[in-house]
Every structure is written in C-alpha cells, then in structure tokens.
Short mmCIF file of C-alpha atoms in Angstrom, two decimals:
data_model
loop_
_atom_site.label_atom_id
_atom_site.label_comp_id
_atom_site.label_asym_id
_atom_site.label_seq_id
_atom_site.Cartn_x
_atom_site.Cartn_y
_atom_site.Cartn_z
CA MET A 1 89.01 -69.99 41.88
CA LYS A 2 88.10 -68.58 45.25
CA LEU A 3 84.48 -67.40 45.32
CA ASN A 4 82.77 -65.35 48.01
CA ASP A 5 79.33 -66.24 49.34
CA GLU A 6 77.46 -64.14 46.79
CA GLU A 7 79.42 -65.65 43.91
CA LYS A 8 78.78 -69.14 45.24
CA ALA A 9 75.06 -68.32 45.35
CA MET A 10 75.23 -67.11 41.75
CA LEU A 11 76.83 -70.39 40.71
CA ALA A 12 74.20 -72.35 42.64
CA GLY A 13 71.45 -70.62 40.66
CA ASP A 14 70.10 -68.49 43.51
CA PHE A 15 70.11 -65.42 41.24
CA GLY A 16 68.41 -67.21 38.35
CA PRO A 17 69.60 -69.09 35.27
CA ALA A 18 71.07 -66.08 33.46
CA VAL A 19 73.42 -65.19 36.30
CA LYS A 20 74.28 -68.87 36.74
CA TRP A 21 75.26 -69.03 33.06
CA ALA A 22 77.24 -65.80 33.41
CA ILE A 23 79.38 -66.82 36.36
CA ASP A 24 79.94 -70.31 34.99
CA HIS A 25 81.17 -68.74 31.75
CA GLN A 26 83.49 -66.46 33.71
CA LEU A 27 84.89 -69.35 35.74
CA GLN A 28 85.77 -71.30 32.61
CA VAL A 29 87.70 -68.33 31.23
CA GLY A 30 89.25 -67.51 34.61
CA ARG A 31 90.51 -71.05 35.00
CA MET A 32 92.25 -70.94 31.61
CA PHE A 33 94.10 -67.77 32.62
CA ASP A 34 94.85 -68.79 36.23
CA ALA A 35 92.56 -66.22 37.90
CA LYS A 36 92.59 -66.63 41.68
CA ASP A 37 89.31 -64.82 42.29
CA MET A 38 86.85 -62.31 40.85
CA VAL A 39 87.13 -58.51 40.81
CA ALA A 40 84.18 -56.09 40.94
CA VAL A 41 83.78 -53.95 37.81
CA SER A 42 81.99 -50.61 37.60
CA GLN A 43 80.99 -50.57 33.91
CA SER A 44 80.56 -52.99 31.04
CA HIS A 45 80.72 -52.30 27.28
CA MET A 46 79.50 -54.95 24.86
CA MET A 47 80.50 -55.47 21.25
CA ALA A 48 77.67 -57.25 19.45
CA ASP A 49 76.84 -56.58 15.82
CA PRO A 50 74.32 -58.88 14.11
CA GLU A 51 76.84 -60.20 11.59
CA SER A 52 78.97 -61.51 14.45
CA LEU A 53 76.02 -62.70 16.49
CA GLY A 54 74.08 -64.36 13.69
CA GLU A 55 70.74 -65.95 14.38
CA ALA A 56 72.34 -68.10 17.09
CA GLY A 57 73.80 -65.19 19.04
CA ILE A 58 70.60 -63.17 18.80
CA ALA A 59 68.54 -66.13 20.04
CA PHE A 60 71.02 -66.69 22.87
CA THR A 61 70.72 -63.05 23.98
CA GLU A 62 66.92 -63.17 23.74
CA LYS A 63 66.88 -66.29 25.90
CA ILE A 64 68.91 -64.50 28.58
CA ALA A 65 66.61 -61.45 28.40
CA GLU A 66 63.46 -63.58 28.59
CA THR A 67 64.42 -64.66 32.10
CA GLY A 68 63.66 -61.10 33.20
CA ILE A 69 67.20 -60.43 34.36
CA LYS A 70 68.59 -56.86 34.55
CA VAL A 71 72.24 -55.88 34.42
CA ARG A 72 73.74 -55.00 37.81
CA ILE A 73 76.10 -52.24 36.64
CA PRO A 74 75.95 -49.54 33.96
CA MET A 75 76.31 -51.35 30.65
CA ILE A 76 76.65 -49.77 27.21
CA THR A 77 77.08 -50.99 23.64
CA ASP A 78 79.58 -50.87 20.78
CA PRO A 79 78.43 -49.77 17.28
CA ARG A 80 75.48 -51.50 15.71
CA GLY A 81 75.63 -53.30 12.38
CA VAL A 82 72.58 -51.66 10.85
CA ASP A 83 71.68 -47.97 10.89
CA LEU A 84 67.91 -48.47 11.00
CA ASN A 85 67.41 -45.08 9.34
CA TYR A 86 69.65 -45.97 6.41
CA TYR A 87 70.10 -49.59 5.44
CA GLN A 88 68.19 -50.45 2.26
CA SER A 89 70.18 -47.93 0.23
CA LEU A 90 73.33 -49.47 1.62
CA GLY A 91 72.31 -52.88 0.30
CA GLN A 92 71.38 -54.32 3.69
CA THR A 93 68.35 -56.57 3.81
CA GLU A 94 65.21 -56.57 5.91
CA ASN A 95 66.45 -59.75 7.55
CA MET A 96 69.60 -57.97 8.72
CA ALA A 97 67.52 -55.08 10.06
CA ASN A 98 65.20 -57.47 11.87
CA LEU A 99 68.11 -59.23 13.57
CA GLU A 100 69.28 -55.82 14.70
CA ARG A 101 65.82 -54.88 15.98
CA ARG A 102 65.55 -58.13 17.95
CA PHE A 103 68.94 -57.62 19.54
CA ILE A 104 68.20 -54.02 20.53
CA ALA A 105 64.89 -55.11 22.11
CA ALA A 106 66.62 -57.84 24.12
CA CYS A 107 69.32 -55.44 25.34
CA LYS A 108 66.80 -52.80 26.38
CA ASN A 109 64.84 -55.42 28.29
CA MET A 110 67.98 -56.19 30.28
CA GLY A 111 68.53 -52.52 31.09
CA ILE A 112 71.47 -52.07 28.73
CA THR A 113 71.98 -48.50 27.47
CA MET A 114 72.26 -48.49 23.68
CA THR A 115 75.07 -45.99 23.21
CA ASN A 116 76.32 -47.82 20.09
CA THR A 117 79.77 -46.35 20.18
CA CYS A 118 83.42 -47.38 20.15
CA ILE A 119 84.54 -43.96 21.39
CA ASN A 120 82.78 -44.01 24.75
CA TYR A 121 86.03 -42.78 26.31
CA GLN A 122 85.58 -39.55 24.31
CA THR A 123 81.82 -39.17 24.57
CA ILE A 124 80.12 -41.11 27.40
CA MET A 125 82.04 -41.66 30.63
CA PRO A 126 85.78 -42.28 30.42
CA PRO A 127 87.01 -44.68 33.10
CA VAL A 128 89.33 -43.24 35.71
CA PHE A 129 92.78 -44.33 36.83
CA GLY A 130 92.73 -47.72 38.50
CA GLU A 131 89.05 -48.37 37.76
CA HIS A 132 88.29 -52.01 36.98
CA VAL A 133 85.91 -52.30 34.00
CA ALA A 134 84.77 -54.96 31.53
CA PHE A 135 85.07 -53.36 28.12
CA GLY A 136 84.68 -54.83 24.67
CA ASP A 137 86.02 -53.41 21.39
CA THR A 138 89.78 -53.62 21.35
CA GLY A 139 90.13 -49.90 20.61
CA VAL A 140 88.09 -49.04 23.69
CA VAL A 141 90.11 -51.39 25.88
CA ILE A 142 93.56 -50.26 24.77
CA TYR A 143 92.65 -46.57 25.13
CA SER A 144 91.07 -47.11 28.55
CA ASN A 145 94.01 -49.15 29.86
CA SER A 146 96.74 -47.00 28.38
CA VAL A 147 95.51 -43.42 28.35
CA CYS A 148 93.06 -43.52 31.27
CA GLY A 149 94.97 -46.04 33.39
CA ALA A 150 91.84 -48.15 33.84
CA ARG A 151 91.95 -51.95 34.05
CA SER A 152 90.22 -54.18 31.55
CA ASN A 153 90.92 -57.26 29.50
CA PHE A 154 89.46 -57.61 26.03
CA GLU A 155 85.96 -58.72 26.97
CA GLY A 156 84.19 -60.23 23.98
CA GLY A 157 80.43 -59.79 23.72
CA PRO A 158 79.49 -62.88 25.77
CA SER A 159 81.94 -62.01 28.54
CA ALA A 160 80.91 -58.35 28.64
CA LEU A 161 77.32 -59.53 29.00
CA ALA A 162 78.38 -61.91 31.76
CA ALA A 163 80.14 -59.06 33.55
CA GLY A 164 77.03 -56.92 33.26
CA LEU A 165 74.98 -59.68 34.85
CA THR A 166 77.37 -60.53 37.70
CA GLY A 167 79.00 -57.11 38.23
CA ARG A 168 82.45 -58.68 38.22
CA THR A 169 85.02 -60.44 36.06
CA PRO A 170 87.79 -62.95 36.68
CA ARG A 171 90.91 -61.26 38.05
CA TYR A 172 93.57 -62.08 35.46
CA GLY A 173 95.56 -60.30 32.77
CA LEU A 174 95.32 -56.51 32.82
CA HIS A 175 93.57 -56.47 36.21
CA LEU A 176 96.89 -57.51 37.78
CA ASP A 177 99.84 -55.18 38.42
CA ASN A 178 102.41 -57.64 37.12
CA LYS A 179 100.68 -57.97 33.73
CA ARG A 180 100.97 -54.23 33.12
CA ILE A 181 104.77 -54.07 33.28
CA PRO A 182 106.46 -53.32 29.92
CA THR A 183 107.88 -56.31 28.06
CA LYS A 184 109.11 -54.60 24.88
CA ARG A 185 110.70 -51.19 24.51
CA PHE A 186 110.36 -49.13 21.34
CA ARG A 187 112.03 -45.88 20.30
CA ILE A 188 110.34 -43.69 17.70
CA LEU A 189 112.75 -42.35 15.09
CA ASP A 190 110.23 -40.71 12.73
CA GLN A 191 107.58 -38.55 14.32
CA PRO A 192 103.99 -39.21 13.24
CA GLN A 193 102.11 -36.21 11.90
CA ASP A 194 98.49 -36.95 11.09
CA LEU A 195 95.92 -39.53 12.17
CA MET A 196 96.97 -41.99 9.50
CA ASP A 197 100.60 -41.76 10.61
CA TRP A 198 99.60 -42.46 14.20
CA GLY A 199 97.58 -45.45 13.04
CA VAL A 200 100.46 -46.79 10.98
CA LEU A 201 102.89 -46.35 13.88
CA GLY A 202 100.52 -48.17 16.22
CA ALA A 203 100.08 -50.93 13.66
CA ALA A 204 103.84 -51.35 13.22
CA ILE A 205 104.39 -51.59 16.99
CA GLY A 206 101.42 -53.94 17.38
CA ARG A 207 102.82 -56.25 14.73
CA MET A 208 106.26 -56.23 16.37
CA ALA A 209 104.80 -56.72 19.86
CA GLY A 210 103.16 -59.88 18.64
CA SER A 211 100.62 -60.99 21.22
CA TYR A 212 98.03 -60.06 23.81
CA TRP A 213 100.49 -60.71 26.60
CA GLU A 214 103.13 -58.20 25.48
CA VAL A 215 103.16 -54.64 26.84
CA PRO A 216 104.99 -52.12 24.65
CA ILE A 217 106.62 -49.06 26.18
CA ILE A 218 107.29 -46.36 23.63
CA GLU A 219 109.62 -43.42 24.00
CA GLU A 220 110.87 -40.31 22.23
CA VAL A 221 107.56 -39.06 20.94
CA GLU A 222 108.35 -35.36 20.67
CA LYS A 223 104.90 -33.79 20.83
CA THR A 224 102.07 -34.77 23.15
CA PRO A 225 99.47 -36.46 20.95
CA THR A 226 95.79 -35.60 20.92
CA SER A 227 93.02 -37.93 22.02
CA ASP A 228 92.18 -38.66 18.37
CA GLN A 229 95.80 -39.47 17.54
CA LEU A 230 96.02 -41.85 20.50
CA LYS A 231 92.69 -43.33 19.45
CA HIS A 232 94.04 -44.31 16.01
CA PHE A 233 97.40 -45.34 17.51
CA GLY A 234 95.80 -47.70 20.00
CA ALA A 235 93.10 -49.07 17.72
CA ALA A 236 95.67 -50.02 15.09
CA MET A 237 98.05 -51.51 17.67
CA ALA A 238 95.25 -53.68 19.02
CA SER A 239 94.16 -54.65 15.53
CA TYR A 240 97.57 -55.76 14.26
CA GLY A 241 98.94 -57.21 17.46
CA SER A 242 95.97 -57.96 19.73
CA VAL A 243 97.73 -55.67 22.21
CA PRO A 244 95.52 -54.33 25.05
CA LEU A 245 97.91 -51.87 26.75
CA PHE A 246 100.80 -49.58 25.82
CA HIS A 247 102.82 -47.08 27.77
CA LEU A 248 103.86 -43.85 26.07
CA VAL A 249 106.65 -42.33 28.12
CA GLY A 250 105.77 -38.93 29.52
CA VAL A 251 102.19 -39.16 28.27
CA THR A 252 100.32 -42.12 29.70
CA PRO A 253 99.83 -42.27 33.48
CA GLU A 254 101.75 -45.44 34.29
CA SER A 255 104.91 -44.35 32.48
CA GLN A 256 106.00 -40.85 33.31
CA ASN A 257 109.50 -42.19 32.69
CA VAL A 258 110.98 -45.52 31.60
CA GLU A 259 112.39 -46.31 35.04
CA ASP A 260 109.07 -45.85 36.83
CA ALA A 261 107.43 -48.21 34.39
CA ASP A 262 110.16 -50.85 34.91
CA GLY A 263 111.17 -50.69 31.27
CA ALA A 264 114.74 -49.45 31.60
CA ASP A 265 116.38 -52.86 31.30
CA LEU A 266 114.60 -53.84 28.09
CA GLU A 267 116.45 -53.93 24.79
CA ILE A 268 115.50 -50.93 22.62
CA ILE A 269 113.79 -51.63 19.30
CA ASN A 270 113.97 -48.70 16.90
CA VAL A 271 110.86 -47.95 14.88
CA ASP A 272 112.05 -46.15 11.77
CA MET A 273 110.60 -45.22 8.41
CA ASP A 274 111.38 -48.70 7.04
CA ALA A 275 109.03 -50.26 9.59
CA THR A 276 106.15 -47.93 8.78
CA SER A 277 106.80 -48.02 5.02
CA ASP A 278 106.78 -51.80 5.09
CA LEU A 279 103.45 -51.76 6.84
CA LYS A 280 101.94 -49.33 4.32
CA LYS A 281 103.26 -51.16 1.25
CA PRO A 282 100.31 -53.60 0.82
CA PHE A 283 97.92 -50.66 1.00
CA ALA A 284 99.48 -48.50 -1.72
CA ALA A 285 97.42 -48.05 -4.89
CA VAL A 286 98.17 -44.55 -6.19
CA GLY A 287 96.54 -43.87 -9.55
CA GLU A 288 93.96 -46.64 -9.31
CA HIS A 289 90.25 -45.93 -9.31
CA VAL A 290 88.51 -46.00 -5.93
CA ASP A 291 85.00 -47.37 -5.34
CA VAL A 292 84.41 -46.19 -1.79
CA VAL A 293 86.16 -43.92 0.68
CA VAL A 294 85.45 -44.77 4.32
CA PHE A 295 86.03 -42.78 7.49
CA ALA A 296 85.46 -45.11 10.44
CA ALA A 297 87.16 -47.54 12.80
CA PRO A 298 87.07 -45.88 15.23
CA GLN A 299 83.98 -43.71 14.87
CA LEU A 300 84.83 -40.07 14.25
CA SER A 301 85.03 -37.57 17.10
CA ILE A 302 83.50 -34.11 16.75
CA ILE A 303 86.99 -32.77 15.98
CA GLU A 304 87.45 -35.25 13.13
CA MET A 305 83.97 -34.38 11.84
CA ALA A 306 84.96 -30.71 11.80
CA GLU A 307 88.20 -31.45 9.93
CA LEU A 308 86.39 -33.61 7.42
CA ALA A 309 83.66 -31.04 6.85
CA ALA A 310 86.27 -28.37 6.20
CA LEU A 311 87.95 -30.57 3.60
CA CYS A 312 84.61 -31.33 1.92
CA SER A 313 83.48 -27.71 1.75
CA GLY A 314 82.90 -26.45 -1.79
CA ARG A 315 83.84 -29.75 -3.42
CA HIS A 316 81.97 -32.81 -4.65
CA ARG A 317 82.87 -36.46 -4.90
CA SER A 318 83.23 -38.24 -8.23
CA ASN A 319 80.13 -40.09 -9.39
CA ALA A 320 82.26 -43.24 -9.43
CA THR A 321 83.20 -43.03 -5.75
CA ASP A 322 80.98 -43.32 -2.70
CA VAL A 323 81.91 -41.76 0.64
CA ILE A 324 80.81 -43.25 3.97
CA VAL A 325 81.41 -41.61 7.36
CA CYS A 326 80.63 -43.39 10.64
CA THR A 327 80.15 -41.56 13.90
CA SER A 328 78.26 -41.96 17.14
CA ALA A 329 74.83 -40.56 17.97
CA GLN A 330 76.46 -38.44 20.67
CA VAL A 331 78.75 -36.75 18.12
CA TYR A 332 76.15 -36.65 15.34
CA GLY A 333 73.88 -34.17 17.15
CA ASP A 334 76.70 -31.67 17.57
CA ALA A 335 77.89 -32.28 14.01
CA VAL A 336 74.42 -31.43 12.71
CA SER A 337 74.11 -28.28 14.78
CA MET A 338 77.55 -27.12 13.66
CA GLY A 339 76.73 -27.69 9.99
CA TYR A 340 79.39 -30.38 9.56
CA VAL A 341 76.94 -33.01 8.39
CA ASP A 342 75.51 -30.62 5.78
CA LYS A 343 78.98 -30.01 4.35
CA ILE A 344 79.81 -33.71 4.20
CA GLU A 345 76.47 -34.48 2.55
CA ALA A 346 76.89 -31.59 0.10
CA PHE A 347 80.15 -33.26 -0.91
CA GLY A 348 78.14 -36.40 -1.64
CA GLY A 349 79.12 -38.25 1.53
CA ARG A 350 76.78 -40.23 3.75
CA VAL A 351 77.04 -40.00 7.55
CA LEU A 352 75.94 -43.19 9.31
CA VAL A 353 74.97 -42.98 12.96
CA GLY A 354 75.83 -45.52 15.66
CA THR A 355 77.47 -47.98 13.28
CA CYS A 356 80.97 -48.79 12.06
CA PHE A 357 81.64 -49.82 8.47
CA TYR A 358 83.40 -53.12 9.09
CA GLN A 359 80.68 -54.22 11.51
CA GLN A 360 77.92 -53.63 8.94
CA TYR A 361 77.95 -56.87 6.95
CA ALA A 362 80.96 -55.52 5.08
CA ARG A 363 81.07 -58.38 2.57
CA GLU A 364 77.39 -58.09 1.66
CA ILE A 365 77.32 -54.31 1.31
CA GLY A 366 80.50 -54.45 -0.75
CA GLU A 367 78.93 -56.91 -3.16
CA ALA A 368 75.62 -55.00 -3.28
CA ASN A 369 77.33 -51.71 -4.14
CA GLY A 370 80.13 -53.03 -6.32
CA TRP A 371 82.76 -51.82 -3.86
CA LYS A 372 86.11 -53.48 -4.27
CA ARG A 373 88.77 -50.81 -3.98
CA LEU A 374 88.32 -49.11 -0.62
CA LEU A 375 90.32 -46.14 0.65
CA SER A 376 90.55 -45.00 4.26
CA ASN A 377 92.81 -43.12 6.66
CA SER A 378 92.22 -45.85 9.28
CA ALA A 379 95.07 -48.34 9.56
CA LYS A 380 92.68 -50.57 11.50
CA ILE A 381 90.00 -50.82 8.85
CA VAL A 382 92.37 -51.60 5.99
CA ASN A 383 93.74 -54.45 8.10
CA ILE A 384 90.30 -55.93 8.60
CA LEU A 385 88.68 -55.65 5.20
CA GLY A 386 91.03 -57.75 3.09
CA GLY A 387 89.29 -60.85 4.40
CA TYR A 388 85.92 -59.42 3.37
CA GLY A 389 86.84 -59.30 -0.31
CA TYR A 390 87.99 -55.68 -0.52
CA GLN A 391 91.23 -54.28 -1.92
CA PRO A 392 91.95 -51.77 0.85
CA ALA A 393 94.22 -48.77 0.44
CA LEU A 394 95.50 -46.25 2.96
CA ALA A 395 95.89 -42.47 2.71
CA SER A 396 95.62 -39.34 4.84
CA MET A 397 92.24 -37.70 5.41
CA GLU A 398 93.21 -34.97 2.94
CA ALA A 399 94.26 -37.48 0.28
CA CYS A 400 91.11 -39.54 0.87
CA ILE A 401 88.89 -36.54 0.10
CA ALA A 402 91.01 -35.53 -2.90
CA SER A 403 90.79 -39.11 -4.17
CA ALA A 404 87.02 -39.21 -3.71
CA GLU A 405 86.80 -35.98 -5.70
CA LYS A 406 88.86 -37.38 -8.60
CA GLY A 407 87.60 -40.96 -8.43
CA ARG A 408 91.13 -42.31 -8.30
CA ILE A 409 93.71 -42.57 -5.56
CA ILE A 410 95.93 -39.54 -5.11
CA SER A 411 99.01 -39.67 -2.90
CA MET B 1 108.04 -88.56 17.79
CA LYS B 2 106.31 -87.73 21.05
CA LYS B 3 102.99 -89.43 21.64
CA GLU B 4 101.64 -86.66 23.84
CA LEU B 5 102.08 -82.90 24.28
CA LYS B 6 101.50 -81.16 27.60
CA CYS B 7 99.86 -77.75 27.63
CA HIS B 8 97.94 -75.45 29.95
CA ILE B 9 94.48 -76.53 31.08
CA GLY B 10 92.02 -75.23 28.51
CA ILE B 11 88.36 -74.93 27.70
CA GLY B 12 85.75 -77.16 26.11
CA PRO B 13 85.21 -80.88 25.51
CA LYS B 14 87.63 -83.67 24.64
CA VAL B 15 87.66 -84.01 20.82
CA GLU B 16 89.41 -86.06 18.14
CA GLY B 17 90.31 -84.88 14.65
CA VAL B 18 92.89 -84.05 12.00
CA ALA B 19 95.24 -81.07 12.32
CA LEU B 20 95.47 -78.08 9.98
CA VAL B 21 98.62 -76.17 10.93
CA ALA B 22 100.08 -72.75 10.10
CA ASP B 23 102.63 -70.48 11.71
CA ASP B 24 100.14 -67.64 11.45
CA ASN B 25 97.66 -65.83 13.68
CA PHE B 26 93.87 -65.95 13.82
CA SER B 27 90.75 -63.83 13.85
CA ALA B 28 87.37 -65.10 12.71
CA ARG B 29 86.47 -61.63 11.46
CA TYR B 30 89.72 -60.84 9.67
CA ASP B 31 90.53 -64.22 8.17
CA LEU B 32 87.41 -66.25 7.40
CA ASP B 33 84.55 -66.51 4.96
CA ARG B 34 82.24 -67.99 7.56
CA ILE B 35 79.49 -68.75 5.08
CA LYS B 36 81.73 -70.95 2.94
CA GLY B 37 83.85 -72.18 5.84
CA LEU B 38 87.12 -71.08 4.23
CA PHE B 39 90.10 -68.94 5.11
CA SER B 40 89.45 -65.90 2.93
CA ARG B 41 92.19 -63.45 3.75
CA PRO B 42 94.67 -63.62 0.85
CA GLN B 43 97.69 -63.00 3.10
CA HIS B 44 96.84 -65.85 5.48
CA GLN B 45 98.93 -69.01 5.13
CA LEU B 46 95.73 -71.08 5.11
CA PHE B 47 94.04 -68.98 2.39
CA GLY B 48 91.48 -71.06 0.51
CA LYS B 49 91.59 -73.96 3.00
CA SER B 50 88.45 -75.27 4.73
CA TYR B 51 88.43 -75.10 8.51
CA LYS B 52 85.31 -77.22 8.97
CA ASP B 53 85.76 -80.05 11.50
CA VAL B 54 89.55 -79.74 11.66
CA ILE B 55 91.82 -79.09 14.64
CA LEU B 56 93.37 -75.72 13.85
CA VAL B 57 96.91 -75.22 15.11
CA LEU B 58 98.06 -71.59 15.01
CA ASN B 59 100.42 -69.16 16.69
CA THR B 60 98.19 -66.65 18.47
CA ALA B 61 95.07 -64.51 18.18
CA LYS B 62 94.93 -61.13 16.53
CA GLY B 63 92.51 -58.30 16.13
CA GLY B 64 89.17 -57.68 17.62
CA VAL B 65 86.56 -59.02 19.94
CA ALA B 66 84.08 -60.29 17.31
CA THR B 67 85.55 -63.79 17.35
CA ALA B 68 83.93 -64.40 20.74
CA TRP B 69 80.45 -64.30 19.18
CA MET B 70 81.57 -65.72 15.86
CA LEU B 71 82.79 -69.05 17.24
CA TYR B 72 79.33 -69.58 18.70
CA GLU B 73 77.64 -68.61 15.45
CA MET B 74 79.93 -70.89 13.42
CA THR B 75 79.34 -73.81 15.78
CA SER B 76 75.56 -73.34 15.61
CA ARG B 77 75.71 -73.92 11.83
CA LYS B 78 78.16 -76.80 12.21
CA ILE B 79 80.72 -75.06 10.01
CA ALA B 80 83.44 -74.68 12.59
CA PRO B 81 86.74 -76.21 13.66
CA LYS B 82 86.56 -78.98 16.25
CA ALA B 83 89.30 -77.35 18.29
CA ILE B 84 91.87 -74.58 18.13
CA LEU B 85 95.39 -74.96 19.54
CA PHE B 86 97.56 -71.88 20.03
CA ASN B 87 101.00 -71.10 21.29
CA LYS B 88 99.24 -68.28 23.14
CA ALA B 89 95.50 -67.74 23.09
CA ASN B 90 94.08 -64.37 23.96
CA THR B 91 91.09 -63.64 26.15
CA ILE B 92 88.65 -63.28 23.25
CA LEU B 93 89.36 -66.70 21.81
CA ALA B 94 89.01 -68.30 25.23
CA GLN B 95 85.71 -66.51 25.87
CA GLY B 96 84.42 -67.57 22.47
CA ALA B 97 85.43 -71.16 23.06
CA ALA B 98 83.60 -71.14 26.40
CA LEU B 99 80.34 -69.96 24.81
CA ALA B 100 80.68 -72.20 21.77
CA GLU B 101 81.73 -75.23 23.83
CA MET B 102 84.71 -75.60 21.50
CA ALA B 103 87.93 -77.23 22.64
CA MET B 104 90.83 -74.77 23.04
CA VAL B 105 94.26 -75.12 24.65
CA ASP B 106 97.54 -73.18 24.57
CA ARG B 107 101.00 -72.80 26.19
CA PHE B 108 102.70 -76.05 25.19
CA GLU B 109 105.60 -77.21 27.38
CA ASP B 110 107.75 -78.47 24.47
CA GLY B 111 107.79 -75.24 22.48
CA ASP B 112 106.19 -73.97 19.29
CA VAL B 113 103.04 -76.01 18.70
CA THR B 114 103.00 -75.06 15.01
CA LYS B 115 106.28 -77.01 14.69
CA LEU B 116 105.36 -79.86 17.04
CA ILE B 117 102.23 -80.76 15.08
CA LYS B 118 101.98 -81.19 11.31
CA THR B 119 99.00 -80.81 9.01
CA GLY B 120 97.32 -84.20 8.72
CA ASP B 121 98.34 -85.44 12.18
CA HIS B 122 95.49 -87.27 13.91
CA LEU B 123 94.99 -85.85 17.41
CA ILE B 124 92.92 -86.12 20.57
CA VAL B 125 92.62 -82.80 22.43
CA CYS B 126 91.98 -83.05 26.18
CA PRO B 127 91.43 -79.51 27.59
CA ASP B 128 90.61 -80.64 31.13
CA ASP B 129 93.86 -82.60 31.38
CA GLY B 130 95.99 -80.03 29.57
CA LYS B 131 97.25 -82.42 26.93
CA VAL B 132 97.08 -83.31 23.23
CA VAL B 133 97.58 -86.96 22.22
CA PHE B 134 98.82 -88.19 18.83
CA CYS B 135 96.72 -91.13 17.60
#
C-alpha cells in the first residue's frame, strides 16, 4: 500500500505504540482487500460490548489507553452490554458490570464519546453524502451507506479503534465507486406495511444477496419509507446477508432510477410473499406461551417509543411474560419528558438505556430469568438469538404487546 | 487430487491442522457457544461440533461486527480455530483475524473451497503466499 509521510511516521512508531499498532492493523486488512492507499475519515463508531471483548479485549483496550493516546477524530460508541443502573435484576453479575466499567474508563481516557447507540444516524450526527467514515454496527453502516450516501465498510471494534487513532482507514470496499454499483436487482411484489414487514423484506433480500460484496438494487416500493422502516430494513439485510449497502430506487441518493445506478442490465429477481413467508416460517409460534417480549435491535427511536407507549396505555403484561425495551440515552430523555417511559413501565415493561438486548450477555440473562421463548418485532434479533439458546418468534409491535398481555403468542 | 490450492493473500501465521468443512456461513456471535467451544446454532450445519484447533472451511461471513473482538477473545482462552478459510471473507472476519493473529484466507482460484476440501483433510495454510497445501 502507498503511504504518505505521516502514515510512514505512524508505522515507524513516531506517534507512539498505539498508533503504530493501529496502522499496522489497518495495513494487514488493507492488503487482504487490495487497498492501494488510505483514506481520511471524519468520524469513527465502535462496537464493543463486554461479552464480545471478554477480559482479553478489555485488557487490550486498557493497554492502548494507558499509553496516553487520544483519538484524532470524533469517535462514538455502539450500545453497551450492561446498563449500570439496572443489571442485577436482569441477572447480570458484578463481574460483568466491572468489565463494563473498566472499558468505559479506558474509552473516556482516549477521548471517546460514550454515546452508546446504534441509531447515531437518527440521534447524533448523521454522515452526509460522500463522507468517508469508519462505522461499526452493521445496521449503522448499511443505513449510512445507503440512506445517507456516506462511505464506510463494516469496521469491527478493533478497526474502528484503529481508525479513531489514525484518522483514516484503508481505501477498499465501499470507499470505492466501483464497489457501490448494483450487482443484484430485486423487484418488490408485496408492499411492506409495518416495521416487522420491512425487517422481513430486508432479511429476505439479504439472504438472497448472499455476501458482503453484493449490492442489491430494489425497485417498485410504492410508498416512501420512513427512517424507522429503513432502519429495520437495513439492519435485517445486514444481519442475514452481511450486506453493507443497498439502493432503493427513487429513495436512496445513489439510485434515483435504475439506469443511473447502473442496474438496468441485471436480471430481475422477484421478491414475493413466498420469499417473506419462508423467512418467517422458523419464527412462527402462535398459541405458545412467551417468556419475554423484546423491543430492540436496533434501539428504538422516539417515534417507536411513542407508538409503543400508546399500545401499552391502560394495559398490563401477564405475570408470566417480561417485557424489555432498549433505547439510547438521547431518546430516553425525550421519552421520559413525554410520558412514554411511564406508560411502558405501567404496562410492566422495563426500559434499558444505552444497551441492546443481544449485546447484554444474552445467554446468561436468558438462563438467569428462565427466558426461552422470546418474541420480538425485530427480524434482526430473532436471527441472532437462536445461537444463544432462545426459541425466537416474530410478530408485529401490536401483536407483541397483545402477546405480552396474554402471556402467549397472538398472531 | 490437487496437492495445493491457490487463494488470495490473507492474514495471520502459517498453520497446520485438520479441516472441518461446511457449505454454510459464519458469525461468532450467531453460531457459537464460545464458552464450550461448540457450534450452538441449531440451524448451522456444524451444530454440536467443536471448533477448537481445527481449520474451519466455510462459505462466507454473515451478520454483525462482534466477531472482530470475539476471535481475539476466543484465541486468548485457546478455544479457537487455528484458521478459517472462506470462499469470500468479509471485512469483519479479516479485521478479527488481524487482531487475533489467526490465519485466514479466501478467494480460491479453483472454485468452491467447501467442495475442494473435505472434513478430515490435513492442511497447511500459508496466508502470506496465498496457498493451502494438502499434507
């Protein structure tokens, strides 16, 4: 890879051992993906929950921080794994909380802003068209690339940290024009209605797209979707297919029409009700009891909090069913002042702040609380939690609340 | 049978081990019980199998970014694969391999690596040279 003088100095150790580690890490990755040089990035966003990090990852981060290094660009964080105001009741241990505390301290010492959110594009500072960034969390990346027209690869925690320390990232993948051209063309035959439908549609396309290096272009969506609908659409597509970018014709900025996006010559793949029904089939469990209903993945926007509060109003969950809601600190303040949190708590729900359910030692909290059958309107979360010992099921937000009220799954 | 497979230059050290192969995708978060060192997702073709010290051969990556930290965490406890071979890696797996100093290669010249290699094959993975050798 071609390095400029500053980058050569970083590699030589002139900026200290942390920066030397960072650029060496980036060069290894860049070499694997044939990067020719580095590109400056304006923001970094790091996914790093303590379950993923473990003792080893925490110690690694502390070692970097102990060098006294500060990040060179604005750097923010994905949801935490422990809500330090509510963890013992959730079945999380003091050891888990201490890992979290150590990680937060290390990040703050490096000048990282603890936003703890996977919806920074709705609440913090959305990237602008053409802006090169180094974002973690697949949902953040796919939304930023597709809806905002920004440029980011999936940057895992270590690479996002490296980008924060060097202010750049290897120029490969989604930073290049030719990697953003559509490779598969989909036509929607059944229009999605609610958030769950958008998630299922995204999941079905993600599964058919098949890899990180495919770029779906999607046409014949009749109504312009909302930010929340695109959030669930993208998060599920990234979850099922590892896809970091989609083009929605007439909606997203790089595809005002199929021809402009260079997708006109691609064979059309119809996405019909069979495709979405097939995807939902493993997550159908109507009539069965439900242990926990979860609203998360991604964290809820203020609009989702309002919708949920309205559904909860005047009702109460079954004693056999817990309800967990995950949102960001930025949304939580508004949700409190608007009375949404009160309504959700009066229903018997618990609102967790700055966390996301699947990043919270999902296996351990499931075992501690006896949660097996989990219901959610997030196509992403039901895809993840099977491996954590849950029996996940999928339903609309309305059906999730009705199911929590009855203690069994209602269609 | 070919004695050597050419692939793209990869990441990590040269390693030797026994292959565990599936025409399936991979995420450390979605698919593994990392405490026990087993594939734990019931729908995965390797469900119930141990991944410790094997050379995993899979189709591609899926899902989220957590695997980048998780490969490091798994390696620190010595309950990790020796190497992972993909038809197509994604950025997260490559980043995780770089931090964990785990061997990883992809893009094989002769086609689908999950067909070219069989479970039980004894292999040497050479990321710097972009090749995998059958012992």
